[in-house]
Structure formats: structure tokens, C-alpha cells
Short mmCIF file of C-alpha atoms and ligand atoms in Angstrom, two decimals:
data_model
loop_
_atom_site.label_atom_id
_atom_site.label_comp_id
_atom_site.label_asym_id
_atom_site.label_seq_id
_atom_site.Cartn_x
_atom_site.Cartn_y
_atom_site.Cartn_z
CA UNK P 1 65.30 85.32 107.30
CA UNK P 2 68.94 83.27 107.11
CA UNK P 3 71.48 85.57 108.08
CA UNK P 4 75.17 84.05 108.59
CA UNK P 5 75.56 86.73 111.98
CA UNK P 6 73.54 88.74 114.42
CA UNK P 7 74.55 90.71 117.35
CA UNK P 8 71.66 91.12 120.02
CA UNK P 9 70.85 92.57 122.74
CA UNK P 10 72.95 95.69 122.18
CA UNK P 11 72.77 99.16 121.84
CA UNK P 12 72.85 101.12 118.99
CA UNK P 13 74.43 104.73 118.22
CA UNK P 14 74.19 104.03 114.51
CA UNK P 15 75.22 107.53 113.17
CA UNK P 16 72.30 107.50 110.84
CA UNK P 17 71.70 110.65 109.49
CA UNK P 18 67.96 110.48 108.53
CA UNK P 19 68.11 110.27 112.74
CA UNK P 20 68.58 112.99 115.55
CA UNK P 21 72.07 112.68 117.28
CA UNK P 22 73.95 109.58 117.25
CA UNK P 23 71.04 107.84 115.64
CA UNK P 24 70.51 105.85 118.82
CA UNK P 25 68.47 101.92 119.06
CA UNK P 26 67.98 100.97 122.13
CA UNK P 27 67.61 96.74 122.07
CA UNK P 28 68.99 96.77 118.43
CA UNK P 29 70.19 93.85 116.53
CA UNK P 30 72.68 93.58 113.70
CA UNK P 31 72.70 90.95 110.90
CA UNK P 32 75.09 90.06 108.42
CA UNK P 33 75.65 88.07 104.95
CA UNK P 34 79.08 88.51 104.12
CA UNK P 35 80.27 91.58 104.92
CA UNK P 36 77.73 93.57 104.07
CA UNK P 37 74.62 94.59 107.35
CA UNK P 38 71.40 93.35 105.87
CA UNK P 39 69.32 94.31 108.55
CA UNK P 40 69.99 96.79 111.43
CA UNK P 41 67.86 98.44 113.80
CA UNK P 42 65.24 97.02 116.93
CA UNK P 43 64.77 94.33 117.69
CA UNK P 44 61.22 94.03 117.94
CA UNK P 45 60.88 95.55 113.80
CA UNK P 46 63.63 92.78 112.72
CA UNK P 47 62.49 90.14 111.10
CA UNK P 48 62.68 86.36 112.46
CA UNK P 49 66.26 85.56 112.09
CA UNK P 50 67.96 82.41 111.13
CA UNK P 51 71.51 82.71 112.26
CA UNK P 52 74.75 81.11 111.54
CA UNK P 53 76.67 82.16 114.67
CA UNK P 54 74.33 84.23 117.06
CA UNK P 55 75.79 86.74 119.54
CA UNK P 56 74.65 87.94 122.81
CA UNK P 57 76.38 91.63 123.34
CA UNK P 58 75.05 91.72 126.54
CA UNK P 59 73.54 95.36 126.82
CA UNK P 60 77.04 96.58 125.23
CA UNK P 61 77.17 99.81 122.83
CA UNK P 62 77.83 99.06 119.27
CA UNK P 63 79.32 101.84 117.32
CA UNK P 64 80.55 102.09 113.45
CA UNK P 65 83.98 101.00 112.98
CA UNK P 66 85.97 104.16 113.72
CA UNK P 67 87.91 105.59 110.53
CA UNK P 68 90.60 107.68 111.23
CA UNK P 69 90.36 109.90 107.83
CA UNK P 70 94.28 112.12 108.14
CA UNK P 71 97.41 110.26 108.63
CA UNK P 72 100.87 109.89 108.31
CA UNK P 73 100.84 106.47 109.79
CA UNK P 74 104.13 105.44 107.35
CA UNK P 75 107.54 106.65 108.17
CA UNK P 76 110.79 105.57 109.31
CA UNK P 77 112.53 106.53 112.15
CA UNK P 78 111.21 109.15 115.20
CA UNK P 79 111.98 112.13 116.05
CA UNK P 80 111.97 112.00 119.87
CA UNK P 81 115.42 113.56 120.34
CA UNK P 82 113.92 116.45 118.38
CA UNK P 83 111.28 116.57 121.04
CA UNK P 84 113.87 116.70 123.80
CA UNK P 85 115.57 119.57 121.93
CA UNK P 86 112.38 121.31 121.88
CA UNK P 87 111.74 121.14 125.59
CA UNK P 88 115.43 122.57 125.92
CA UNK P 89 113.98 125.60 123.91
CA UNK P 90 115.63 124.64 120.24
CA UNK P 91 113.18 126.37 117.57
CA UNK P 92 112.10 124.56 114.61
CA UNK P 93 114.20 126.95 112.66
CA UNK P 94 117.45 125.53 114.58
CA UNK P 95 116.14 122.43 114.65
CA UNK P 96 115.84 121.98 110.46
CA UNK P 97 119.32 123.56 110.21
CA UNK P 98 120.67 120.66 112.31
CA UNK P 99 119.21 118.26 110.26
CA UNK P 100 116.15 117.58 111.96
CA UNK P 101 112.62 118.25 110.82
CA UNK P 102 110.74 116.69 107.74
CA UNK P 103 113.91 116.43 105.89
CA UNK P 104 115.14 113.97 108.94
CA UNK P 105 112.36 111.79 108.38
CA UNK P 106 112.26 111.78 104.61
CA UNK P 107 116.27 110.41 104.60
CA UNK P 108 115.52 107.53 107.06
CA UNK P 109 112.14 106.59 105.08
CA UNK P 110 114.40 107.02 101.49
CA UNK P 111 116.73 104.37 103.71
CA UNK P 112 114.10 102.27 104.44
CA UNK P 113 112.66 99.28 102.50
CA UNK P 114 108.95 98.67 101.60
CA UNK P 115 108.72 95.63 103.72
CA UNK P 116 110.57 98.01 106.80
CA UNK P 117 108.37 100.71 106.36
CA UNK P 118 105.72 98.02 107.08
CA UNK P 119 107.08 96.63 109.93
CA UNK P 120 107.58 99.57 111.74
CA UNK P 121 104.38 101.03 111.18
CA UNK P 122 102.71 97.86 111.95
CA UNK P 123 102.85 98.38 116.04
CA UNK P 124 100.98 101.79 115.55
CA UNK P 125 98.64 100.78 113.28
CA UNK P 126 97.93 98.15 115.64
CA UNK P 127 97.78 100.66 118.67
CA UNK P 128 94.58 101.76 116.42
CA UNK P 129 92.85 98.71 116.00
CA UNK P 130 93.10 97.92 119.30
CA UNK P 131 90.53 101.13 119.98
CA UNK P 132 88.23 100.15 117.43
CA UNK P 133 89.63 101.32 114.08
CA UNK P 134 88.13 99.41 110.47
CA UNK P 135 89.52 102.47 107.97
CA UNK P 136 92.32 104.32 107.94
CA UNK P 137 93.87 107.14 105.56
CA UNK P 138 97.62 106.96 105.20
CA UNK P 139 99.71 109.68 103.20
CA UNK P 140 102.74 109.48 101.60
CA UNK P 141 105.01 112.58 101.70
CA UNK P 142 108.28 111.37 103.61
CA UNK P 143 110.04 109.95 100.29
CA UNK P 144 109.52 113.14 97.93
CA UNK P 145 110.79 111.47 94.64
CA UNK P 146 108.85 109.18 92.53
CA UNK P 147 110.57 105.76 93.43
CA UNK P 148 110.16 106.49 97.57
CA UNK P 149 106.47 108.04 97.21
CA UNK P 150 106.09 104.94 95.28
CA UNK P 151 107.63 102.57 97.68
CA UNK P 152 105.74 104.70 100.79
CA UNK P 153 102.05 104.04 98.71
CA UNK P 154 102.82 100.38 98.47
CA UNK P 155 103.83 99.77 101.90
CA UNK P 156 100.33 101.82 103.14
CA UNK P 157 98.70 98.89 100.52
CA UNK P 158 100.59 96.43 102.11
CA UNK P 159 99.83 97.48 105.66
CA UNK P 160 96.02 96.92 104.63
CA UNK P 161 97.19 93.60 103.45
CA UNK P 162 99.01 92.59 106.86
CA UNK P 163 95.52 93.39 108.98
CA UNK P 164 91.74 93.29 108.51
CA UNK P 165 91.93 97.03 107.68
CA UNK P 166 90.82 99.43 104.89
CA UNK P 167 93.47 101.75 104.18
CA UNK P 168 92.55 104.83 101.61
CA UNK P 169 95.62 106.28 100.67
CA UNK P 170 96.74 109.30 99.59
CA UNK P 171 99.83 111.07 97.64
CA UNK P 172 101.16 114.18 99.50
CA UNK P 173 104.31 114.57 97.08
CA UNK P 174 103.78 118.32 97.57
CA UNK P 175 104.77 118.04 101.50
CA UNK P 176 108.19 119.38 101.38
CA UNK P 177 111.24 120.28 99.07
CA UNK P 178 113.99 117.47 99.21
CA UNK P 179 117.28 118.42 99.11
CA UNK P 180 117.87 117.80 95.51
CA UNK P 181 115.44 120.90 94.92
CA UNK P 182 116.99 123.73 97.35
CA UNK P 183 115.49 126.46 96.21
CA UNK P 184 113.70 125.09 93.28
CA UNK P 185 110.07 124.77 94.56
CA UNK P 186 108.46 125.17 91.15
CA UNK P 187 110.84 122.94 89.44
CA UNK P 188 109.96 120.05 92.11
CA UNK P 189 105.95 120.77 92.22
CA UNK P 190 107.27 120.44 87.85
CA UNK P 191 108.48 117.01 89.29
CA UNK P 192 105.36 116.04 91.06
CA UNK P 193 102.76 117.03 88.28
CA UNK P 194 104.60 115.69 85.56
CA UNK P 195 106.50 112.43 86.60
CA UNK P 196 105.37 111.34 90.30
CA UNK P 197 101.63 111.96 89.65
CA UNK P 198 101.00 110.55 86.47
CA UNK P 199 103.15 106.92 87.57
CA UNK P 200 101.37 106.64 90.65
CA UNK P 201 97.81 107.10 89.43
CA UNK P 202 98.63 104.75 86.61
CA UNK P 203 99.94 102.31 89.22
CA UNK P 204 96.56 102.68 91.17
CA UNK P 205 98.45 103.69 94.07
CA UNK P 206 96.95 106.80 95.21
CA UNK P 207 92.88 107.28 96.28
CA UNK P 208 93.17 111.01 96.52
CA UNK P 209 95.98 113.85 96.27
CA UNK P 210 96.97 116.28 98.45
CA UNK P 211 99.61 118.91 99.48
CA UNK P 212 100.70 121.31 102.09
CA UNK P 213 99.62 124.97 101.58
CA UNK P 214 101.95 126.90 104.22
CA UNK P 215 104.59 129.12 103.61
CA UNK P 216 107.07 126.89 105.06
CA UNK P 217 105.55 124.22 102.47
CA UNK P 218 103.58 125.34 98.72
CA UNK P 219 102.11 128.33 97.67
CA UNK P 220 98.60 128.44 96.49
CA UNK P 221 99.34 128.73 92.97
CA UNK P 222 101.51 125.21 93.48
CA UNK P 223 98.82 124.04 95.14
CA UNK P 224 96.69 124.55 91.88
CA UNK P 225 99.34 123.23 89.74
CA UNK P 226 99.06 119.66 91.79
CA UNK P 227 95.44 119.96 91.56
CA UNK P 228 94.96 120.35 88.17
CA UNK P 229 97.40 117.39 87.83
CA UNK P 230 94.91 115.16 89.89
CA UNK P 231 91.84 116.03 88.09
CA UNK P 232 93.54 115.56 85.26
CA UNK P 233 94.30 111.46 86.67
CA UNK P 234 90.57 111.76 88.15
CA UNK P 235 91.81 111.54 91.59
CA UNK P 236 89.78 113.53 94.49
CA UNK P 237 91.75 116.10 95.92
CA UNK P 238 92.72 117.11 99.98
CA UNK P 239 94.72 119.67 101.46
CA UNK P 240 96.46 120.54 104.61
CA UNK P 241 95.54 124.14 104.77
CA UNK P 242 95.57 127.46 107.41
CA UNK P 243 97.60 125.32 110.07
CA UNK P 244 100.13 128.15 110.52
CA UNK P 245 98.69 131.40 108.27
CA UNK P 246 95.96 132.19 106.11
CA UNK P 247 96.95 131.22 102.44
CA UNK P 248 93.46 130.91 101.31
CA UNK P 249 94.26 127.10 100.79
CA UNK P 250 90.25 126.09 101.60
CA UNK P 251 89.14 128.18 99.64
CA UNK P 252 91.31 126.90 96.66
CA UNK P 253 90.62 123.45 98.30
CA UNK P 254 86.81 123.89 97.87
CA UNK P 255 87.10 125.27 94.22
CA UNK P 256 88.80 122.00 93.17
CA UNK P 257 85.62 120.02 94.64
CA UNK P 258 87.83 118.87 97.54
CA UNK P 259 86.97 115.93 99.84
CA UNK P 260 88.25 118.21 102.63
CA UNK P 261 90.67 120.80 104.00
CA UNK P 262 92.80 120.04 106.94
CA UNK P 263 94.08 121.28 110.29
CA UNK P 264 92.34 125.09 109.42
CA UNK P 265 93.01 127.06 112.56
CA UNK P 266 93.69 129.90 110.36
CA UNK P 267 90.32 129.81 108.33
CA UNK P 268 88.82 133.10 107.90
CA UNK P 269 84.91 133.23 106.72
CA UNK P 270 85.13 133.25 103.16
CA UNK P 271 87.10 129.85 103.60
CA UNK P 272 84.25 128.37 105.95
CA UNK P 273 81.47 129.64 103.45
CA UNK P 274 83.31 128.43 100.44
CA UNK P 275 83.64 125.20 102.24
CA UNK P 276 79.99 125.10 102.94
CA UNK P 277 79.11 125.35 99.02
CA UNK P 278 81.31 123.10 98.28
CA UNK P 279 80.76 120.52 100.87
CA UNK P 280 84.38 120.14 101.60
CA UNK P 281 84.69 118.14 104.90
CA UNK P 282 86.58 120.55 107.88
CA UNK P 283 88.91 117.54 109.46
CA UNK P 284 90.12 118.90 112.84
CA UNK P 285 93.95 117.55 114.18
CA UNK P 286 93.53 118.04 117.90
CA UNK P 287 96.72 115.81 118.54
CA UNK P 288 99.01 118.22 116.20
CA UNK P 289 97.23 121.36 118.18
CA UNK P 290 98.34 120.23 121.50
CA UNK P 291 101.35 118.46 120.40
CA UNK P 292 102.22 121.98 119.27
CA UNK P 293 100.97 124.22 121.19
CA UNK P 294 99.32 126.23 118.57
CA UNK P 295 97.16 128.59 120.60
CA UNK P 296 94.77 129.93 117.76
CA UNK P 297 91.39 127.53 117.42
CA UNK P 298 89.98 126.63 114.24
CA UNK P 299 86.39 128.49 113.72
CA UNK P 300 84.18 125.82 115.09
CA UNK P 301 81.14 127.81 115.52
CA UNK P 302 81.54 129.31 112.63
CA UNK P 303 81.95 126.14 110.70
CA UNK P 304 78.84 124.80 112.60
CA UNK P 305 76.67 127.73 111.84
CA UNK P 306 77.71 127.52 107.81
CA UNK P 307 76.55 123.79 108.13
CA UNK P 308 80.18 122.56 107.60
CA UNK P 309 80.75 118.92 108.00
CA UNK P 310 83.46 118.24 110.83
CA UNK P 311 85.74 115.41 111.00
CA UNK P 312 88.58 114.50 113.56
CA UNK P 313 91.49 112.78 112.97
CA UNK P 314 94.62 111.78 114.71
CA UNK P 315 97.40 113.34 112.10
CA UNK P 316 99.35 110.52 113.04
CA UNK P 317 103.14 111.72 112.12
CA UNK P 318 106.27 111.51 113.90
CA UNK P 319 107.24 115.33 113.93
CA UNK P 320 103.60 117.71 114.87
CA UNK P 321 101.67 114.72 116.44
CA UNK P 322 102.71 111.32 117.59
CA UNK P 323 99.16 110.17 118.27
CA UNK P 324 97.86 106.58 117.61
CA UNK P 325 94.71 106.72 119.91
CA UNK P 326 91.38 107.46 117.99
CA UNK P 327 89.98 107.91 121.55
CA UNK P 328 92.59 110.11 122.36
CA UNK P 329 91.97 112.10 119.30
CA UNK P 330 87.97 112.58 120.17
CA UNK P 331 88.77 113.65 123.70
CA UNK P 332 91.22 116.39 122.83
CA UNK P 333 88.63 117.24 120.03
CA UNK P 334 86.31 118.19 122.83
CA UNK P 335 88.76 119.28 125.18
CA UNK P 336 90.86 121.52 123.19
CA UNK P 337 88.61 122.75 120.38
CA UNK P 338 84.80 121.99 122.55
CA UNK P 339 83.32 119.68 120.20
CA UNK P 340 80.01 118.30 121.86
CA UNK P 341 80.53 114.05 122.59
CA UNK P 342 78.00 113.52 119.19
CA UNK P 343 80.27 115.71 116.85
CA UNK P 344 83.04 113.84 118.48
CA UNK P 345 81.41 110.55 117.46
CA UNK P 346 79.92 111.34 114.17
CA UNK P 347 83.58 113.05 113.62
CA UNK P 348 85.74 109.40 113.59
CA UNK P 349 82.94 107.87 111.85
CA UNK P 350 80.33 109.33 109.64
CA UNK P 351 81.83 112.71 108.84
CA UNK P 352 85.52 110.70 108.63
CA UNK P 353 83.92 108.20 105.67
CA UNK P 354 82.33 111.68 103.72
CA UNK P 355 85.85 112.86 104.10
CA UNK P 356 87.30 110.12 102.44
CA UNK P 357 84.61 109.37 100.17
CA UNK P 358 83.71 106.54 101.42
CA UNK P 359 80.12 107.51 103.21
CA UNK P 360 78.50 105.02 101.00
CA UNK P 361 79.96 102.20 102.08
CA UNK P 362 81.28 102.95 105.88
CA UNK P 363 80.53 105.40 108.73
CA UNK P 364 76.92 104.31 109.59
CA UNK P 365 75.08 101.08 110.38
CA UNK P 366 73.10 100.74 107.76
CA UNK P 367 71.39 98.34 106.24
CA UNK P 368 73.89 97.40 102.74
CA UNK P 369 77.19 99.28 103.85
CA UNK P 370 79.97 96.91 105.01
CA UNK P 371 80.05 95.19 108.85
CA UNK P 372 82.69 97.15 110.30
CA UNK P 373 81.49 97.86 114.04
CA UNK P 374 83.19 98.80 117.46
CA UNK P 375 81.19 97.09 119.88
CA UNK P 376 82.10 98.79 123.51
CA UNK P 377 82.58 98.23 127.42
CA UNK P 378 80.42 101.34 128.01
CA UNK P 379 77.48 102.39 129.43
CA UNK P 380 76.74 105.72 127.66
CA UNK P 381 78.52 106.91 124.29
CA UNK P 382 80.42 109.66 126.36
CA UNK P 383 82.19 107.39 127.85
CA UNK P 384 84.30 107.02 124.53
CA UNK P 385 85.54 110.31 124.75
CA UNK P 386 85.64 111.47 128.44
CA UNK P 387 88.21 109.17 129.33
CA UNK P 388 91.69 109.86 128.77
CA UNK P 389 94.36 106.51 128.33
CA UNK P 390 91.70 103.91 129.19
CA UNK P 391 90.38 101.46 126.15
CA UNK P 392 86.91 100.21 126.49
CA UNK P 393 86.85 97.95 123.39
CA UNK P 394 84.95 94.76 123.41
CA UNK P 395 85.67 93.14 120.03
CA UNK P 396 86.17 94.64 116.75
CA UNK P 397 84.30 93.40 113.44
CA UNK P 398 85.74 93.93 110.20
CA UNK P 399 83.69 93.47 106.94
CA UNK P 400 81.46 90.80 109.54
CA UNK P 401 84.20 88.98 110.74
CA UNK P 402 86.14 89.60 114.63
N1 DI6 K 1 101.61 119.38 108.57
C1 DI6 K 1 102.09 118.86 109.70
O1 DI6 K 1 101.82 119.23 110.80
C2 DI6 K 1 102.92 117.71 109.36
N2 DI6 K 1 102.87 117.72 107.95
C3 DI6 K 1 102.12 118.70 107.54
O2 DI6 K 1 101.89 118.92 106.37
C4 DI6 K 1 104.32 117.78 109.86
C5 DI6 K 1 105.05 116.55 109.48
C6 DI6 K 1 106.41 116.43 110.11
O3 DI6 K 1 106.89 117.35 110.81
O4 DI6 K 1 107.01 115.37 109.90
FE1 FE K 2 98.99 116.00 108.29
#
């Protein structure tokens, strides 16, 4: 068989799901035309290979590309001196009224430029790539009117235009009130469903939609407002949902059909088992946990037991959690919230492409989805999420190609 690449002599945690755990191959081989796997599994099953370029990985682990499925990876600005105000004891409360908070963030991105909001997010997304990353999920949500969401979408396009990425993106007008709206939710969420949505799904911008159920953010009847407005575009639907209180926000989440409900510490049973029916994806935010210090857990075994699919992602934002590590993200997942190394695994891969609606072409190696592997300095998969602060990254292939 011609192939144009093979890796060899590797190991294989494939994240099949027709296979127990992380789908392991020991001695597997992966083959490429394009950048699409056309073979991938042992060695001694393959087929006689005729290879282009030929590699030798040595007895090294090859994982999926990991996809990081819940971010915030575009913004201007930080908000460290917010942080140091914090450890000096400032609430969030006093922090907003000095002009901190969202609202901080949202007038330096309005300041910004498309090709600025690029550059600066540039150095983080590369902080992910460096561990392995192939897909990434950014939000919008920091410009909150139609021109900035707009100009925030396009620079997450352009971002997956600047690197051998996929980027999935996602509009999250409904993240905050802007100023121009004190005390006018409804008339902005008006705003959002009836000017912002519409422009950006006829622009192509957005993949999905999603909003911030909270009561310091939207209620759940302007939650259902944006959501009607998205399946009225056919776009998939998201939410961030019981990260500070129980609104019921899953629940709503899974009635829409939605790809998944975020953060969820909150989630009572009726969320988890309306979830389940639904197969709405649970994506867990260790970094914005600990970053925090939220001290309620979201109901893993309850999730587990209801059959649940969990993902974990980084929440990648400059004011709840200033995390660009993947592996950083897996090892608090099992630290902080006891996720076993395999849910961990399956959590930035498999279960992160389902949550994105993507599972059919990323996540697993399989035979016809796209070439996007991790191929690790490791001798067992733990070792991706014990250590904390240490990168064991070989090479990263994206769509076949290092
Ligand atoms: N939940 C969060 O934790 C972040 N957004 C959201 O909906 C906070 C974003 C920020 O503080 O900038
Ligand atoms: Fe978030």
C-alpha cells in the first residue's frame, strides 16, 4: 500500500471507543495520505507499506492531537493588577466598581484592532501548541456590540490562519451587559438576537452560540431568547451554566440539543439526567476552580453514573483562569475534581471533539479522521497528567504534517 507517511514503532492510546480505556496498541503504526489516517493500528495487521517519508518514533506514545474545547483565548489587555488587589482582600464587587472586571477587559479589546487582538493572543495560543494542541475553541464575549464581537470572531479566524491550528469558534454576545445597556439586560439580549446574531451567522463567523447563565450574567429566560435566535441561524448551541448558583441553565442547555454545558459545579440531578438524554457534553474548568477558589465540586460521580460524557478544558480567560497549559488543565482535572488519568485523556481529546462537534473528524486515531497526533516523551499515558510544569512533547502533527 503507498502511503505518503507512517509513524512506527510507537505506542498507541488511540481513544477508540469501540476499545476498553484509552484504546491502547502496543507496536502500532500510523499512515497517512494527506491529512487524513488511512490506516492505524499494529503493526503486524497493517498492510505492507510504501512510504513517502518513514518515521521511527522510537517506542514513544502517540496520542490524538489534544483539543482544548472552552476558551477565551482572545482578549486584550490582563488583569494581573486585579489579581494583586484580590490577594490584598478587594472583592469582586469592589473590584467591578473600580473599573475592573469583564467590563475592564471588554474596553481594552473595543480599543484593540483585529490584527492586535491577534498578536497578543498569538504567544498563548502558542504556549498550547507547544503541549500538543491541533483544535481549539475560542469565544468571543469581550467586545459586546456587533462591530467588536465581529472584529473578536475574525481575529479567532485569523489566529487559525497564523498557525497549523483548527479553531471552532463561538459567539458569547450574551457574556455581560456593556455600559451602553446599564440596566437594560433585555433590551441588550434584544441587541444580540436581533442585530449581532443574525450578521455574524450570515458572515460565517460563529460555529456555535453560547451565553452565560448566572445571576451576575443572563437569566434563563435570556438564555432561551439567544437560543432560539441560534436555531433559528442553525447554529449548535453551548452554555456556561451552575458556575456560581443553580439557574437550571443545563437543563435549558440540554432542551435546546446543546453540544454541552459548562463549568456546572452547581448541577443538581435533574440537570445531570437531563444532560444524559440529551447527550450534552459536561466540560469541566479545573483552571477557573482553582484560580477561584470555588470550593463546591461539580457532581462527577453523579455525571459518571448517568453516563454523562466529560470533557476538560482550560477556560483560558484573563479574569477566572489564566491557564494556557492543556497538561496543566488534565492534572488539576484529577487533582481538584479526581478524574481517573483515562477520563483525563479521553477529556482533551475524544470527549473535547463530541463537545465541539467535531468527533467525526478529530479526537481518535482512526482510520479516515484527520492526522492530528501528539506524539510524547513518555513512558506510560499518566505521565501526561501527573506532572505539574514539565512538557513532554516530541513533535506535533497537524492534518499529517509537523
Ligand atoms: N465565566 C467565567 O468564569 C468567565 N466568563 C464566564 O462566563 C469570566 C471572564 C472574565 O472575568 O473575564
Ligand atoms: Fe468560560
Amino acid at each position: 500500500m503507498r502511503v505518503e507517511q507512517l509513524w512506527s514503532n510507537a505506542r498507541l492510546a488511540t481513544l477508540r471507543a469501540d476499545l476498553p480505556g484509552l484504546g491502547v496498541v502496543e507496536d502500532g503504526v500510523v499512515a497517512t495520505v494527506g491529512e487524513r489516517i488511512v490506516y492505524t493500528g499494529p503493526r503486524k495487521e497493517a498492510p505492507a507499506f510504501e512510504a513517502g517519508i518513514a518515521h521511527n518514533c522510537e517506542g514513544r506514545w502517540i496520542t490524538p492531537g489534544l483539543i482544548d474545547c472552552h476558551t477565551h483565548l482572545v482578549y486584550a489587555g490582563n488583569r494581573a493588577r486585579e489579581f494583586e488587589l484580590r490577594l490584598e482582600g478587594a472583592s469582586y464587587e469592589e473590584i467591578a466598581r473600580a473599573g475592573g472586571g469583564i467590563v475592564s477587559t471588554m474596553a481594552a479589546t473595543r480599543a484593540a484592532s483585529e490584527g492586535e487582538l491577534i498578536a497578543s493572543a498569538l504567544p498563548r495560543l502558542d504556549a498550547m501548541l507547544a503541549e500538543g494542541l491541533t483544535t481549539i475553541e475560542i469565544k468571543s464575549g469581550y467586545g459586546l456590540s456587533e462591530a467588536d464581537e465581529i472584529k473578536m470572531l475574525r481575529a479567532a479566524r485569523g489566529l487559525g490562519e497564523a498557525r497549523t491550528v483548527s479553531v471552532a469558534t463561538t459567539f458569547l454576545g450574551a457574556h455581560a451587559v456593556p455600559g451602553e445597556f446599564a440596566g437594560d439586560a433585555e433590551g441588550y439580549v434584544d441587541q444580540v438576537c436581533a442585530r449581532m446574531l443574525p450578521a455574524i451567522a450570515a458572515a460565517g463567523l460563529a460555529d456555535a452560540v453560547d451565553a452565560f447563565c448566572e445571576g451576575i450574567g443572563f437569566s434563563p429566560d435570556q438564555v432561551r431568547r439567544v437560543f432560539e435566535a441560534a436555531r433559528a441561524h442553525g447554529l449548535p448551541v453551548k452554555l456556561h451554566a451552575e458556575q456560581l448558583s443553580n439557574l437550571h441553565g443545563a437543563a435549558l442547555a440540554a432542551e435546546f440539543g446543546a453540544l454541552s454545558a459548562d463549568h456546572l459545579e452547581h448541577l443538581d440531578q435533574a440537570g445531570v439526567a437531563a444532560m444524559a438524554r440529551a447527550g450534552t457534553v459536561a466540560v469541566l474548568l479545573p483552571g477557573a476552580f482553582y484560580f477561584t477558589r470555588e470550593e463546591r465540586k461539580p457532581p462527577i460521580e453523579a455525571l459518571r453514573r448517568a453516563g454523562v460524557p466529560i470533557a476538560v478544558a482550560t477556560d483560558c480567560n484573563p479574569g477566572t483562569s489564566p491557564l494556557t497549559s492543556p497538561l496543566l488543565a488534565m492534572n488539576m482535572a484529577a487533582t481538584l475534581f479526581r478524574l481517573t488519568v483515562e477520563e483525563c485523556i479521553a477529556g482533551m481529546t475524544r470527549e473535547a471533539a463530541r463537545a465541539l462537534g467535531r468527533l467525526d473528524s478529530v479526537g481518535s486515531l482512526e482510520r479516515g479522521k484527520r492526522c492530528d497526533l501528539a506524539i510524547w516523551d513518555i513512558a506510560e499515558p499518566a505521565e501526561l497528567v501527573y506532572r505539574m510544569g514539565y512538557n513532554p512533547l516530541h513533535a506535533r502533527i497537524f492534518g499529517g504534517q509537523a
